[in-house]
Coordinates of C-alpha atoms and ligand atoms in Angstrom, one line a residue:
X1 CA -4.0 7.3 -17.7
X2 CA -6.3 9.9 -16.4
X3 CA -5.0 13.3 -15.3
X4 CA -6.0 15.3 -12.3
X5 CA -5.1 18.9 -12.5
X6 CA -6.5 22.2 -11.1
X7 CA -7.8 25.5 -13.1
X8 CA -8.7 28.8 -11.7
X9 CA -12.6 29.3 -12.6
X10 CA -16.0 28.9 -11.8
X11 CA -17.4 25.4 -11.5
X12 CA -20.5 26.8 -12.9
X13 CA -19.0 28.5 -16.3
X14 CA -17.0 25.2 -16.8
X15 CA -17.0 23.2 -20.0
X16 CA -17.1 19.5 -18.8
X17 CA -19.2 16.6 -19.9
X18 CA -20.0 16.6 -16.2
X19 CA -19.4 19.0 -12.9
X20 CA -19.1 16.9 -9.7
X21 CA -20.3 19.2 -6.2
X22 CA -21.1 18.2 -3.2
X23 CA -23.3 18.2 0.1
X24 CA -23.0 17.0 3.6
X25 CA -25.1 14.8 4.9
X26 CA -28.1 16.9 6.7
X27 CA -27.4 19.8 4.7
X28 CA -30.4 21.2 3.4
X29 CA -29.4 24.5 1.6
X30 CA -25.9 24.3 0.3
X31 CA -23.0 27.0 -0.2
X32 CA -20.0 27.2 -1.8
X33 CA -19.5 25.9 -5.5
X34 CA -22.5 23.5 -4.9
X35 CA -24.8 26.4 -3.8
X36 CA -23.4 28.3 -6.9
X37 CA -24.7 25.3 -9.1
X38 CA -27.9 24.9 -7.4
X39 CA -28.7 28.6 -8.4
X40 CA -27.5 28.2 -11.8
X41 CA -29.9 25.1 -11.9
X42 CA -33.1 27.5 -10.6
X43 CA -32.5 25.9 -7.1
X44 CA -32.8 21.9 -8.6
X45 CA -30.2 20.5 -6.1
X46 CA -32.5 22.1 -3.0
X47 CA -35.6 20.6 -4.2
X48 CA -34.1 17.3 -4.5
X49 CA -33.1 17.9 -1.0
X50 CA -36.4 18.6 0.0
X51 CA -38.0 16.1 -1.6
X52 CA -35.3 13.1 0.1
X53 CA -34.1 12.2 -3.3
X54 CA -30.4 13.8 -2.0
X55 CA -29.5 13.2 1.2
X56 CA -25.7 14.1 1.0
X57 CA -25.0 9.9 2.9
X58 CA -21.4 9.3 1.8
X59 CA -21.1 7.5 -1.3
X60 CA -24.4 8.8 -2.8
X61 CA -24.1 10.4 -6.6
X62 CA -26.8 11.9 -7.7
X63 CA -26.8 12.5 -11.2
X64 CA -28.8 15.7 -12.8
X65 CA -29.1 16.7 -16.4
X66 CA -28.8 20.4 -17.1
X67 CA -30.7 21.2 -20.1
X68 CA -28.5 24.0 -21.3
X69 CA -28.6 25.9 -17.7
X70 CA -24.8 25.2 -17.6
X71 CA -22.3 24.7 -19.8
X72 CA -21.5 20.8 -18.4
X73 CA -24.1 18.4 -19.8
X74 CA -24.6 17.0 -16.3
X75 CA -24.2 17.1 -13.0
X76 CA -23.2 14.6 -10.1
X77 CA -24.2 15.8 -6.5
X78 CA -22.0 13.1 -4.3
X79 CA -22.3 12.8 -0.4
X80 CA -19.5 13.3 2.0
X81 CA -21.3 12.2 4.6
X82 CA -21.6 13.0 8.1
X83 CA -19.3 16.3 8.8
X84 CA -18.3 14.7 12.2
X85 CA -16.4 11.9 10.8
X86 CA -15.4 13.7 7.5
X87 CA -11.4 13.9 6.8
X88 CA -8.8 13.1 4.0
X89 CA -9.9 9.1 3.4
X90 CA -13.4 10.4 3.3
X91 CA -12.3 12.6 0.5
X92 CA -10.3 9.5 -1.2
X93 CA -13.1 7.4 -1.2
X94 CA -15.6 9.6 -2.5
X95 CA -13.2 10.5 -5.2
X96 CA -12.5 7.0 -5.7
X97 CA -16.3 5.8 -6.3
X98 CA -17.6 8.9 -8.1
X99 CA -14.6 8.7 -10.8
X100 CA -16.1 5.4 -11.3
X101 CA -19.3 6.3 -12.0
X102 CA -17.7 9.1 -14.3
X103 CA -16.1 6.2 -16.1
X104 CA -19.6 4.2 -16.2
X105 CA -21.7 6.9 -17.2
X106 CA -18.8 7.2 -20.0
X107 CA -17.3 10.6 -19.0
X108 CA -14.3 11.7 -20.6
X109 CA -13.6 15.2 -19.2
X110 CA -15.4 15.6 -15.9
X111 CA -14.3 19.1 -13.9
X112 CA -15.1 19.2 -10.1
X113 CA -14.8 21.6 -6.6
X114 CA -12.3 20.7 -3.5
X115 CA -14.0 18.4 -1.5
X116 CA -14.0 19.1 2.1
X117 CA -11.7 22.3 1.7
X118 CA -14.5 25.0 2.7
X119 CA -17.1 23.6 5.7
X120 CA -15.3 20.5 5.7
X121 CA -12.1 22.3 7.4
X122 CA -9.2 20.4 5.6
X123 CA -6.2 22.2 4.5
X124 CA -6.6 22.8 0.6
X125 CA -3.4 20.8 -0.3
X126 CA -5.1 18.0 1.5
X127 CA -8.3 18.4 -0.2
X128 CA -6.7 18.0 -3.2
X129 CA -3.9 15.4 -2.5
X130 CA -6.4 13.2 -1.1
X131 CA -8.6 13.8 -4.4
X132 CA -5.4 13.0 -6.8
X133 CA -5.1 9.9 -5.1
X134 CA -8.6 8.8 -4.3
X135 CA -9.3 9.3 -8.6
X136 CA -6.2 7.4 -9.5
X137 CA -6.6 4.8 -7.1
X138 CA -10.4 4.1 -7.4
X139 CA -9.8 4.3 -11.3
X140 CA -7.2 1.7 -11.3
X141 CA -7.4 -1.8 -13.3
X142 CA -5.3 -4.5 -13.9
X143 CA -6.2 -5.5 -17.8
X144 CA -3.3 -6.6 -19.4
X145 CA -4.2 -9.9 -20.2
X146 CA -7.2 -8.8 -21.1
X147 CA -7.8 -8.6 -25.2
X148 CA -11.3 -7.8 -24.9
X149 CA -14.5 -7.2 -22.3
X150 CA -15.5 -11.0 -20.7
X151 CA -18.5 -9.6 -19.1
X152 CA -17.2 -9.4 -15.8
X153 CA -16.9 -5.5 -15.3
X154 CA -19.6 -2.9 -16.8
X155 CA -17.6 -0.5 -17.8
X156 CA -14.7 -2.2 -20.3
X157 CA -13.1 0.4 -22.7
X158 CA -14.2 3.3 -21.2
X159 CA -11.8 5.9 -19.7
X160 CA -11.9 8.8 -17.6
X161 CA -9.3 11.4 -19.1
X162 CA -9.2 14.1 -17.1
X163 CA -10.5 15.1 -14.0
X164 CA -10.3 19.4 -13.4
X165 CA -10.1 20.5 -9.7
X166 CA -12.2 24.2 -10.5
X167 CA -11.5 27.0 -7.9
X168 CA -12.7 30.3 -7.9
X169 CA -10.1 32.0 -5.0
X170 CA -6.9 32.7 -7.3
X171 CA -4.7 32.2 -3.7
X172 CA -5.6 28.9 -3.1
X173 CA -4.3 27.3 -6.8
X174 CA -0.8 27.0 -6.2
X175 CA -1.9 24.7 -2.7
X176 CA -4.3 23.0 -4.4
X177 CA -2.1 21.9 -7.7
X178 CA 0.6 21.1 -5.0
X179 CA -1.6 18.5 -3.5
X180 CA -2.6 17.5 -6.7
X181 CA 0.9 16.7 -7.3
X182 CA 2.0 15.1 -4.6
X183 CA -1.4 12.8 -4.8
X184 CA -0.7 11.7 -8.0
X185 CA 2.8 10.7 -7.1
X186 CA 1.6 9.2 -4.0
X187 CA -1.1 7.2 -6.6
X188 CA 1.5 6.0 -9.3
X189 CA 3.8 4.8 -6.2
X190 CA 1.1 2.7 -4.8
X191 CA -0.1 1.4 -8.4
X192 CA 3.7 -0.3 -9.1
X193 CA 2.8 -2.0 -5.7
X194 CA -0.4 -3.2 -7.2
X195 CA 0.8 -4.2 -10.7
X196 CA 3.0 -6.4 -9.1
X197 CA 0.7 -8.0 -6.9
X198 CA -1.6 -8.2 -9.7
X199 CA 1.1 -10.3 -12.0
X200 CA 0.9 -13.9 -11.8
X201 CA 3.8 -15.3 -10.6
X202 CA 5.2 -17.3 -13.4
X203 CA 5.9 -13.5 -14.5
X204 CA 7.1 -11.3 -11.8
X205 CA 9.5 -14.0 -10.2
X206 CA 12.4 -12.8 -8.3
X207 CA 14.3 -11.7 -11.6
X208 CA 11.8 -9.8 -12.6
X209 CA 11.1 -8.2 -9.0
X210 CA 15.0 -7.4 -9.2
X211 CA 14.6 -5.5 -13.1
X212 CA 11.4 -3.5 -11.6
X213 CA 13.3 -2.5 -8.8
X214 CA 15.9 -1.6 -11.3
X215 CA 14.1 0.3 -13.4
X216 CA 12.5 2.3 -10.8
X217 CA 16.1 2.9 -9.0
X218 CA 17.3 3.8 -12.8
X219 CA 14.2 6.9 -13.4
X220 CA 14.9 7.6 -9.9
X221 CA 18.9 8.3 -10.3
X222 CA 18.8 5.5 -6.8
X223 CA 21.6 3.5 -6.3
X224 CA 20.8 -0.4 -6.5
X225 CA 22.7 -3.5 -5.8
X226 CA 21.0 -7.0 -6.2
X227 CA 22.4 -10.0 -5.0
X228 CA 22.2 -13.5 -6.1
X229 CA 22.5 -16.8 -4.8
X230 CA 26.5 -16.9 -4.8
X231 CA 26.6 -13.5 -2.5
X232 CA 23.9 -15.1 -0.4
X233 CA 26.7 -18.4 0.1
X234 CA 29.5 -16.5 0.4
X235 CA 27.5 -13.9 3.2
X236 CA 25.8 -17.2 5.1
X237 CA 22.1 -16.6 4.3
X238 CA 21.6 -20.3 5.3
X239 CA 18.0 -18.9 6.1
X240 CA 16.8 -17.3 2.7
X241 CA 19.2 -20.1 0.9
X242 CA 16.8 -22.7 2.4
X243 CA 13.7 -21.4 1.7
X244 CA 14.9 -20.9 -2.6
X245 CA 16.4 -24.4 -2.4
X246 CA 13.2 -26.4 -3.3
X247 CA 12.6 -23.7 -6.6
X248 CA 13.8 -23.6 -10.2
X249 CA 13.6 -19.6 -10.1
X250 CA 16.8 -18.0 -9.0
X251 CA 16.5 -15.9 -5.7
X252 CA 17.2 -11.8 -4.8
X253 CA 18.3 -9.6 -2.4
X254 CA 17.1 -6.2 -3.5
X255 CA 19.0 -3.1 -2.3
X256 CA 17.6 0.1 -3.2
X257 CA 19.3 3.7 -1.5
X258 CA 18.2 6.8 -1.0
X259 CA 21.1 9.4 0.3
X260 CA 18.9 12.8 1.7
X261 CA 21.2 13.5 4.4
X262 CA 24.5 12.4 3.4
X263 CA 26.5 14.4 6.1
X264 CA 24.7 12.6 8.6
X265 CA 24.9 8.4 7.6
X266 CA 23.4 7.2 10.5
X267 CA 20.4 9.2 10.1
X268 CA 18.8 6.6 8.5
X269 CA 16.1 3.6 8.0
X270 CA 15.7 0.4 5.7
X271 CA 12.3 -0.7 5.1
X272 CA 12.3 -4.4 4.7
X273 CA 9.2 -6.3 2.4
X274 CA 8.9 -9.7 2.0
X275 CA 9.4 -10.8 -1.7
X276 CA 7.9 -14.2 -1.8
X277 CA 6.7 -14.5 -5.1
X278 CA 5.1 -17.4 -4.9
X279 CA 4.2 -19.2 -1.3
X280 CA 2.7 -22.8 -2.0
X281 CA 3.8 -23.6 1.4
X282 CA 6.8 -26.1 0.6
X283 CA 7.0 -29.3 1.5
X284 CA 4.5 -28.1 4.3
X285 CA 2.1 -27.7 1.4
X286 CA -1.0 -25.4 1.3
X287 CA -4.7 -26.5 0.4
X288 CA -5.6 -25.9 -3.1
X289 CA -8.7 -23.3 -2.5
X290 CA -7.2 -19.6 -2.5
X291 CA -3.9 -20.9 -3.3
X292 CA -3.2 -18.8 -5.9
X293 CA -3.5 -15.7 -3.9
X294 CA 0.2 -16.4 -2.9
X295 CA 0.9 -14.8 -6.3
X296 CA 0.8 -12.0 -4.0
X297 CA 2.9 -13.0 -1.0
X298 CA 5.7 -10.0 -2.3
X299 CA 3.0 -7.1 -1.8
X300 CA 5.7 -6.3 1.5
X301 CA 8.2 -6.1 -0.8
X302 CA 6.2 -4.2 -3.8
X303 CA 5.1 -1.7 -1.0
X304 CA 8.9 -1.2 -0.4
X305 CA 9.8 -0.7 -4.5
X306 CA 6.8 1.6 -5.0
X307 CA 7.5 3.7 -1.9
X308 CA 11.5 4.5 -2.9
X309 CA 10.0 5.6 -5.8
X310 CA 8.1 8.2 -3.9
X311 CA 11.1 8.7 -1.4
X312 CA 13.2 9.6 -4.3
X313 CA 11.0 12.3 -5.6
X314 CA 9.9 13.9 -2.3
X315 CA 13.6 14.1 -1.5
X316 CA 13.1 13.8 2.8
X317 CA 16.3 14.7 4.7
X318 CA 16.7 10.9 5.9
X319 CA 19.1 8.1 4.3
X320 CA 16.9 4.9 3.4
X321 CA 17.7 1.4 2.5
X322 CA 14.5 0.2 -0.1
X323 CA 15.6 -4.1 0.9
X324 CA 13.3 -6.7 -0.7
X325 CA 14.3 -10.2 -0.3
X326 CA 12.9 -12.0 -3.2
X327 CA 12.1 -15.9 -3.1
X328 CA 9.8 -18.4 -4.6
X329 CA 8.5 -21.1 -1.8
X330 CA 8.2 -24.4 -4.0
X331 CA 8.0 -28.1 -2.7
X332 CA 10.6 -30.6 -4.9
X333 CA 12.8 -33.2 -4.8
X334 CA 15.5 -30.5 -3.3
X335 CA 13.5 -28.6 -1.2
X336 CA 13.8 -28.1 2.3
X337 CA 12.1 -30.6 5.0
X338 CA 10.1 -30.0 8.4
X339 CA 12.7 -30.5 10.7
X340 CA 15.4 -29.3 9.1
X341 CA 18.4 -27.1 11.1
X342 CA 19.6 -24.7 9.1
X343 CA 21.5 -21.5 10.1
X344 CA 21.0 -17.5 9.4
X345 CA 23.5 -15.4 8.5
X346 CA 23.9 -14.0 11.8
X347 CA 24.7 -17.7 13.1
X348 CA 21.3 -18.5 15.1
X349 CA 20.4 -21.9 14.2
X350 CA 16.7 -22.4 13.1
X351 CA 14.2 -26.0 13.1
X352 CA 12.4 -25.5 10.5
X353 CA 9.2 -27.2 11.8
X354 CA 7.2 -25.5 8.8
X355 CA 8.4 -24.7 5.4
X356 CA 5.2 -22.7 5.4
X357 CA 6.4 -19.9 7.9
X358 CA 8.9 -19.2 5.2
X359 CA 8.7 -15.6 5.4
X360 CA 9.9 -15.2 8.6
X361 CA 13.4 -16.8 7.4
X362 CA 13.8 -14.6 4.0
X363 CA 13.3 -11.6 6.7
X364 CA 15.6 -12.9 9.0
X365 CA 18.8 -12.8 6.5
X366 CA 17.7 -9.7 5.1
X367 CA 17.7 -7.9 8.4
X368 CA 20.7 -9.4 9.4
X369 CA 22.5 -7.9 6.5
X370 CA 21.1 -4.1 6.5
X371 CA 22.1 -4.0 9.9
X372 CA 25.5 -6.1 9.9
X373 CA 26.8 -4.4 6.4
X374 CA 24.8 -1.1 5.7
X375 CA 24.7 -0.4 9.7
X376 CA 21.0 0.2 9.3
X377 CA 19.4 1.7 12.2
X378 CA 15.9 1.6 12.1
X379 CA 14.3 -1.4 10.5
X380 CA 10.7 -1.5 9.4
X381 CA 9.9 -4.6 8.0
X382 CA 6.9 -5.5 6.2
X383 CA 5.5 -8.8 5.3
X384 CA 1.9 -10.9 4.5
X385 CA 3.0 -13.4 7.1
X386 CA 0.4 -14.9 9.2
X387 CA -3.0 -16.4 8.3
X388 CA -3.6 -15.2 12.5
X389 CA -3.4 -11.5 11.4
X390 CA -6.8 -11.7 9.4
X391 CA -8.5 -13.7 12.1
X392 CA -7.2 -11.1 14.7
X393 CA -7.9 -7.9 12.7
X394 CA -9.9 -9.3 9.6
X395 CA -9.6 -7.3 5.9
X396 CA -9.7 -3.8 7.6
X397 CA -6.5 -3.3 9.5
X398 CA -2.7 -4.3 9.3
X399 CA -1.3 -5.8 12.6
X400 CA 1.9 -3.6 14.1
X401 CA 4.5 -4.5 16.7
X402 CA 7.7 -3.8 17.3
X403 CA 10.6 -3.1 19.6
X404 CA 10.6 0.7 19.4
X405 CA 7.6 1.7 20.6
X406 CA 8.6 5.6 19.1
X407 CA 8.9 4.0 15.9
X408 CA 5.5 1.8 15.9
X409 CA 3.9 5.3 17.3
X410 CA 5.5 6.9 13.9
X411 CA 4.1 4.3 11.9
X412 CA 0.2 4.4 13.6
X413 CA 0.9 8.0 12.9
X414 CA 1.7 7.6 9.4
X415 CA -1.0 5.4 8.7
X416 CA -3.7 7.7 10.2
X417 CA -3.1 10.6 7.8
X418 CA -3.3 8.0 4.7
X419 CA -6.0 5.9 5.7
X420 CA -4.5 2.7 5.7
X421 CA -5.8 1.3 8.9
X422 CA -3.3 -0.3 11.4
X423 CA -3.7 -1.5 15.0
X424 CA -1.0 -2.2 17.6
X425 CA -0.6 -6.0 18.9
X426 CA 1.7 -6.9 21.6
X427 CA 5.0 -8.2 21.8
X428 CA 5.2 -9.6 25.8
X429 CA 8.3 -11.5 26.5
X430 CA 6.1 -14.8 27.6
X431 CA 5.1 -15.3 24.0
X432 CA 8.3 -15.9 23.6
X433 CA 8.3 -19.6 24.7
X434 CA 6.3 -20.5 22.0
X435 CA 9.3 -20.5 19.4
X436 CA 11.5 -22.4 21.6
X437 CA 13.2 -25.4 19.9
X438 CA 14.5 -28.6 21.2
X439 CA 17.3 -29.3 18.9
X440 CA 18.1 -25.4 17.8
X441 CA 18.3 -21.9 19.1
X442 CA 14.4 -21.2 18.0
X443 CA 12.0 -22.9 15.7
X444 CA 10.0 -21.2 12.8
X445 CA 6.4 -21.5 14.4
X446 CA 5.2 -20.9 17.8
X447 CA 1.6 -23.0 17.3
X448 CA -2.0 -21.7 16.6
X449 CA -2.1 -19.3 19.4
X450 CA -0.9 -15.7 19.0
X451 CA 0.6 -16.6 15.4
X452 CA 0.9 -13.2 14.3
X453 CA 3.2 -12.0 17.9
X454 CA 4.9 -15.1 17.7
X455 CA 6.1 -14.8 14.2
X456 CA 6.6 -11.3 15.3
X457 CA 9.2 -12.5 18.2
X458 CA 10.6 -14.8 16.2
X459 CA 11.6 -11.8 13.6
X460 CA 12.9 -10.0 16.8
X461 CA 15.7 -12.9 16.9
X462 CA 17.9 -11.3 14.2
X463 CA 16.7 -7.4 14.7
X464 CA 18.1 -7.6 18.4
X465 CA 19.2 -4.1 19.3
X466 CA 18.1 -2.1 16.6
X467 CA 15.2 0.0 16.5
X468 CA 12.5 -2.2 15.1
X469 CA 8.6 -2.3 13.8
X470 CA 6.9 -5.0 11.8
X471 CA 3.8 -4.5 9.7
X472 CA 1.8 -7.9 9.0
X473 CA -0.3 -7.0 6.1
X474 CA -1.5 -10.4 5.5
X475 CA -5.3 -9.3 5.8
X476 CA -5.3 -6.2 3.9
X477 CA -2.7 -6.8 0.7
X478 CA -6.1 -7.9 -1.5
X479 CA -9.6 -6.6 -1.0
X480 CA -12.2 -9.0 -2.3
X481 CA -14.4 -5.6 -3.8
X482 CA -14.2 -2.1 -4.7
X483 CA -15.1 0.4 -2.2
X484 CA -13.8 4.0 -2.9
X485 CA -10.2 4.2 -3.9
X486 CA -9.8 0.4 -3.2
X487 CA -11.0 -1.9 -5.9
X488 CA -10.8 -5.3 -6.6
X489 CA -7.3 -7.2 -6.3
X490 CA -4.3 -5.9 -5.2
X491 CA -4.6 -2.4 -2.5
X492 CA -1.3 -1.2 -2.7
X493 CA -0.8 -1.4 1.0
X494 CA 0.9 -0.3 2.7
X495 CA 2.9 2.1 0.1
X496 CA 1.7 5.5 1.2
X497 CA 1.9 4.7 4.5
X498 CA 6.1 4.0 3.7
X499 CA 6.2 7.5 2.5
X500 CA 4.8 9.4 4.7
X501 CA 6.1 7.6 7.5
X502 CA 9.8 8.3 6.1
X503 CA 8.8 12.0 5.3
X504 CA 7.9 11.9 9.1
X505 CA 10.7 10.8 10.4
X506 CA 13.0 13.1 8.4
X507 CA 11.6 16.1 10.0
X508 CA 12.4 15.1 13.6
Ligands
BES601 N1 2.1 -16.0 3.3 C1 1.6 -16.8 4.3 C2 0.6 -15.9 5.2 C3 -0.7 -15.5 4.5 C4 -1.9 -16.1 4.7 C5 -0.7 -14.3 3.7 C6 -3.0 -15.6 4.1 C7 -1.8 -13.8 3.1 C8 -3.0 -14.5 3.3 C9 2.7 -17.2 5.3 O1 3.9 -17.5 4.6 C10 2.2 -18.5 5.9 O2 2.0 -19.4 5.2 N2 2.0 -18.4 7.2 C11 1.6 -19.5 8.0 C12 2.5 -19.7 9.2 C13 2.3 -21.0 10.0 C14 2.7 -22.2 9.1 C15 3.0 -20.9 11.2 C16 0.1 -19.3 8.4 O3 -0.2 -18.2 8.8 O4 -0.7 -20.2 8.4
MN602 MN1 3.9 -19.5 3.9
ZN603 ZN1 4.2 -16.6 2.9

């Protein structure tokens, strides 16, 4: 694992195998550390400047050889773009793709300045947080499975070990190696989310969902409680007991708890992530292409482990019920059937009309319980649930409604300070008659039109009164490439967002 930590020095007297600076875009003589470099390199970075080769376009990484004029071998010039649309996620993705390259160009001990804390205007503890993150996060892999390099990455076996933030003004260390911190927190949260994502699902089945969730609760000193399939009977989860009954793998109901204001009980919210660990669709069976990707329909509830992880250590002044619902979706001789009526634990009845819309109904019992037994209330739930959310909002954004509208606001909030794009769809009663049933109180799909609001509605059966907001991250739990901090596979989505959303809603 490669660290990110921050010494007081100048960039230019630092012993590195390379020294990353940088330059906005239409800069043409720089400042700061980079300006200190360019002098130390008899004015190398300006020329190449002048002569177009750096242009300072975000992304860029221009790569310089220093012939003894520094103590670093090399150094990488990287663009941050234009200085109107620069902020934190353009620090994370720069960080991201240059550690990257580090790791390419085989780097082991690479020393870099704040990005974006001096001309760029962002607070140095977000400089640096957003660095910590953007490093860890663009560095990630998933190899384990993996004895040796197949070709199908350029840079197998090579590791980036440490990554020095280097700043010359002794009162802004302690902000910076806070950020630092808190990023690389914020990093190794959303990496549990990915890992789990990233595990086929004849490994992380709802057991093993439940012992991760343990062993995070465990290093975390967080109380956990997981139910099985007798508690589920015995509590009428006729919803989530349907959806298990066609699969050989036992079901969960995670419980994870965090107590930060235990005078105050109701001061509190449960995030909710679906846990399907496998979705082949049922009896309403998928196609074949992509199918496996369903190895991934838990990344709501992954989000939710990761995040208590980072709840716990940040310590907000909020109670918070971690609740993952874990189920495999199987078609077999004891499965359930289109058609079927079964009942939640909250006594709605339910026609199943699809087995595929199978997430709703694990969400339904779950919600029904943290608000019925733990008096939840504020429910966030969060769930890859419709195929309609990527058509609506494609691979860049994660669909948000809700009852509350103070509490979706909170979450777009949330999300804009981490990056992880979301966009607000709405929840108008007249959708509503989409999910009407004739032979049961509602039915589990409302048809091809507004899929995502219509799952959304039909969620907002069994929250009723309580404050409520629903992230559909169907489109943006797996990205198909790297770009900055995101690569390939599993994005950890929306874990940071969790966090910082809860540390939000402590402080009013
Ligand atoms: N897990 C899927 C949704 C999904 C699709 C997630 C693509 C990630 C990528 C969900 O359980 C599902 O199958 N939804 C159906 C609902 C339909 C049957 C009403 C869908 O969206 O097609
Ligand atoms: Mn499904
Ligand atoms: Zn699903």
């Amino acid at each position: 694992m490669t660290t990110v930590r921050v010494a007081e020095g100048s960039i230019t007297q630092y012993e590195a195998d390379a020294v990353v600076v940088n330059l906005f875009e239409g800069v043409t003589s720089p400042g700061g550390g980079t300006g200190a470099v360019d002098q130390a390199l008899d004015g190398a970075i300006s020329a190449l400047i002048a002569d177009k080769e750096i242009s300072g376009r975000q992304g860029e990484a221009v790569t310089i050889h220093t012939f003894g004029k520094l103590p670093a071998k090399r150094v990488v010039v990287v663009g941050l773009g234009k200085r109107e649309k620069f902020d934190a996620d353009a620090v994370r993705a720069v960080s991201g793709g240059v550690a990257r390259r580090l790791r390419q160009m085989n780097v082991k001990r690479a020393a870099t300045i704040a990005h974006g804390a001096g001309i760029g205007g962002l607070d140095a503890g977000d400089s640096a947080q957003a660095m910590a993150e953007g490093t860890l996060l663009g560095l990630y892999e998933f190899k384990r499975y993996r004895s040796r390099s197949n070709g199908s990455d350029g840079d197998d076996g090579k590791s980036l070990d440490e990554m020095v933030i280097v700043e010359r003004d002794a009162s802004r260390v302690q902000a910076l190696a806070t950020g630092a911190a808190k990023g690389a927190l914020l990093a190794e949260c959303a990496i549990i989310a990915r890992d789990l994502v990233n595990e086929p699902a004849n490994v992380v089945n709802p057991a093993r969902m439940a012992e991760v969730a343990t062993e995070v609760a465990n290093d975390a000193g967080l109380p956990i409680t997981v139910l099985g399939r007798e508690d589920m009977i015995e509590r009428g989860m006729g919803a989530m007991l349907a959806v298990t009954q066609g699969s050989a793998n036992e079901p969960r109901l995670i419980i994870m708890e965090y107590t930060g204001d235990p005078e105050n009980p109701e001061n509190n919210v449960a995030i909710v992530g679906k846990g399907i660990t496998f979705d082949s669709g049922g009896i309403s069976i998928k196609p074949a292409a992509s199918m496996w990707e369903m190895k991934g329909d838990m990344s709501g509830g992954a989000s939710v482990i990761g995040a208590m992880k980072g709840i716990a250590a940040l310590k907000p002044k909020i109670n918070v019920f971690g609740v993952v619902p874990a189920v495999e979706n199987m078609p077999s001789g004891t499965a359930q059937r289109p058609g079927d009526i079964i009942r939640a634990m909250n006594g709605k009845t339910i026609e199943v009309d699809n087995t595929d819309a199978e997430g709703r109904l694990i969400l339904a019992d779950a919600i029904c319980y943290i608000k019925e037994v733990r008096k939840a209330r504020r429910v966030v739930d969060i769930a890859t649930l419709t195929g309609a959310v990527v058509v609506a909002l494609g691979h860049v954004a994660s669909g948000v409604m809700g009852t509350s509208q103070e509490l979706v606001d909170s979450v777009l909030t949330a999300s804009k300070s981490t990056g992880e794009k979301m966009w607000q769809l709405p929840l108008f009663e007249e959708y509503k008659r989409q999910n009407r049933s004739d032979y049961a109180d509602v039915k589990n799909t409302g048809g091809r039109p507004a899929g995502s609001i219509t799952a959304a509605l039909f969620i907002g059966e069994f929250t009723e009164d309580v404050e409520w907001a629903h992230l559909d991250i169907a489109g943006t739990f797996m990205s198909e490439r790297a770009s900055g901090h995101v690569v390939k596979g599993a994005t950890g989505v929306p874990t940071r967002t969790l966090v910082r959303l809860v540390e939000d809603l402590a402080e009013v």
